[in-house]
C-alpha cells in the first residue's frame, strides 16, 4: 500500500494572504485526515511564506496520522524538527529563495553533511528521507548516508507523462527497484496529479508514500476537499 500524504502548504499560503486564521490550517489537516489521507506533509521555508514553524508544532500535537516535515536542513530547521519530532523528516536541497523544490541532492557532494544529519535525526527516533532524482548513482550514494528512505523527485515524470509515459516512468521504476534491493524505502513527490498518479503507482513498486500538494489543492477548488482527497486515494488503489 502507498500512503497519501497531503502537502498543505497552499492552505497556509491562502491563510497568510489576509493575515488572519482563515482557512484554519490545523482544521484543514484534521479534515484531510478524516477524509482518508494517511499523512500530512509540510514544507516550511525560511521566510515563513506559507507554513510557519508554529504550525508544525500545532500539527504534531493534534494530527493522528503521519507528519512528514520537508525542508532544507538549516540550523533552525534541524532544531525545530528535533523539538517537534515528526514521524518523518525529508531533507531537501532547495535554496531559501526557491519558489518550490527544483532539484534533488547530489548525494556524494553532501555525503558528510547528510550522514551526520541522518544520524542526529535517527537518534531522536525520526524516520529520515532525502529528496533525489531517479538516478542509480544517487540511490547508491544514499545508502551510505544511513537514510531510511529516498523521495524520488517526480517533476520530470510529470512533464514527460503526456508525451511518452513509458519513457517517463522508466528511470523511476529502475530507481525504486534498486532502492528496494539496497534496503531503502521509496517515497515520491512533486507535480503528481489526478492524471499521472495511477500510472506512477502501478509502475513503481514498492512505493511507500506519495506527497501531493499543488495539484490536489487546485483540484479541491473544483471538486471540494473531501471529494478530491477521495479521488486521489482512488487513483492509488487502481
Ligand atoms: N516533495 C517536495 C520535496 C516538495 O518540495 C514538494 C513541494 O513543496 C512536494 C513534494 C509536493 O509537490 P506538489 O506541490 O507539486 O505536489
Tab-separated table of N, CA, C and O and ligand atoms in Angstrom, residues 7 9-10 43 45 70 90 92 100-101 131 151 189-192 211-215, ligand 1:
chain	number	residue	atom	x	y	z
A	7	UNK	N	0.231	17.536	1.118
A	7	UNK	CA	1.044	18.716	1.436
A	7	UNK	C	0.104	19.927	1.538
A	7	UNK	O	-0.570	20.285	0.566
A	9	UNK	N	0.870	23.107	2.317
A	9	UNK	CA	1.489	24.444	2.189
A	9	UNK	C	0.540	25.475	1.581
A	9	UNK	O	0.483	26.624	2.021
A	10	UNK	N	-0.192	25.063	0.539
A	10	UNK	CA	-1.025	26.028	-0.197
A	10	UNK	C	-2.166	26.555	0.672
A	10	UNK	O	-2.648	27.673	0.474
A	43	UNK	N	6.137	21.881	4.386
A	43	UNK	CA	7.487	22.249	3.941
A	43	UNK	C	7.708	23.714	4.312
A	43	UNK	O	7.521	24.608	3.491
A	45	UNK	N	9.404	27.174	4.833
A	45	UNK	CA	10.569	27.805	4.207
A	45	UNK	C	11.042	28.955	5.095
A	45	UNK	O	10.278	29.463	5.923
A	70	UNK	N	9.236	18.478	5.513
A	70	UNK	CA	10.282	18.577	4.499
A	70	UNK	C	10.996	19.907	4.642
A	70	UNK	O	10.390	20.901	5.054
A	90	UNK	N	12.050	14.871	5.695
A	90	UNK	CA	12.608	14.731	4.346
A	90	UNK	C	13.533	15.910	4.091
A	90	UNK	O	13.089	17.070	4.106
A	92	UNK	N	15.693	18.329	1.904
A	92	UNK	CA	15.569	18.824	0.528
A	92	UNK	C	16.642	19.893	0.315
A	92	UNK	O	16.829	20.750	1.192
A	100	UNK	N	9.866	26.636	-5.339
A	100	UNK	CA	9.499	25.293	-4.891
A	100	UNK	C	10.737	24.438	-5.093
A	100	UNK	O	11.700	24.886	-5.721
A	101	UNK	N	10.735	23.213	-4.551
A	101	UNK	CA	11.919	22.369	-4.711
A	101	UNK	C	12.182	22.149	-6.193
A	101	UNK	O	11.262	21.839	-6.940
A	131	UNK	N	15.545	13.783	-0.655
A	131	UNK	CA	14.901	14.070	-1.943
A	131	UNK	C	15.959	13.949	-3.045
A	131	UNK	O	16.961	14.674	-3.020
A	151	UNK	N	13.061	10.103	-1.381
A	151	UNK	CA	11.872	10.620	-2.063
A	151	UNK	C	12.292	10.925	-3.491
A	151	UNK	O	13.169	11.775	-3.723
A	189	UNK	N	7.362	12.484	-4.937
A	189	UNK	CA	6.563	13.697	-4.916
A	189	UNK	C	7.076	14.780	-5.828
A	189	UNK	O	8.255	14.813	-6.184
A	190	UNK	N	6.189	15.624	-6.190
A	190	UNK	CA	6.312	16.847	-6.986
A	190	UNK	C	5.557	16.688	-8.302
A	190	UNK	O	5.862	15.827	-9.107
A	191	UNK	N	4.530	17.509	-8.449
A	191	UNK	CA	3.737	17.541	-9.678
A	191	UNK	C	2.955	16.267	-9.957
A	191	UNK	O	2.537	16.042	-11.091
A	192	UNK	N	2.779	15.435	-8.948
A	192	UNK	CA	1.862	14.302	-9.136
A	192	UNK	C	0.445	14.865	-9.147
A	192	UNK	O	0.154	15.867	-8.490
A	211	UNK	N	3.705	12.340	-1.662
A	211	UNK	CA	3.253	13.592	-1.048
A	211	UNK	C	2.823	14.518	-2.179
A	211	UNK	O	3.555	14.719	-3.142
A	212	UNK	N	1.611	15.018	-2.030
A	212	UNK	CA	0.998	15.774	-3.123
A	212	UNK	C	0.352	17.038	-2.563
A	212	UNK	O	-0.427	16.983	-1.601
A	213	UNK	N	0.699	18.170	-3.163
A	213	UNK	CA	0.156	19.429	-2.686
A	213	UNK	C	-0.537	20.226	-3.779
A	213	UNK	O	-1.766	20.319	-3.823
A	214	UNK	N	0.250	20.792	-4.666
A	214	UNK	CA	-0.267	21.806	-5.580
A	214	UNK	C	-1.491	21.335	-6.380
A	214	UNK	O	-2.546	21.981	-6.357
A	215	UNK	N	-1.354	20.217	-7.066
A	215	UNK	CA	-2.452	19.764	-7.929
A	215	UNK	C	-3.677	19.418	-7.086
A	215	UNK	O	-4.820	19.736	-7.464
B	1	LIG	N1	8.158	16.908	-2.354
B	1	LIG	C1	8.906	18.004	-2.110
B	1	LIG	C2	10.300	17.811	-1.606
B	1	LIG	C3	8.398	19.291	-2.294
B	1	LIG	O1	9.149	20.362	-2.051
B	1	LIG	C4	7.072	19.437	-2.752
B	1	LIG	C5	6.502	20.814	-2.933
B	1	LIG	O2	6.569	21.518	-1.741
B	1	LIG	C6	6.327	18.267	-2.978
B	1	LIG	C7	6.889	17.021	-2.783
B	1	LIG	C8	4.910	18.330	-3.441
B	1	LIG	O3	4.878	18.863	-4.737
B	1	LIG	P1	3.499	19.365	-5.359
B	1	LIG	O4	3.073	20.548	-4.554
B	1	LIG	O5	3.850	19.691	-6.780
B	1	LIG	O6	2.534	18.225	-5.246
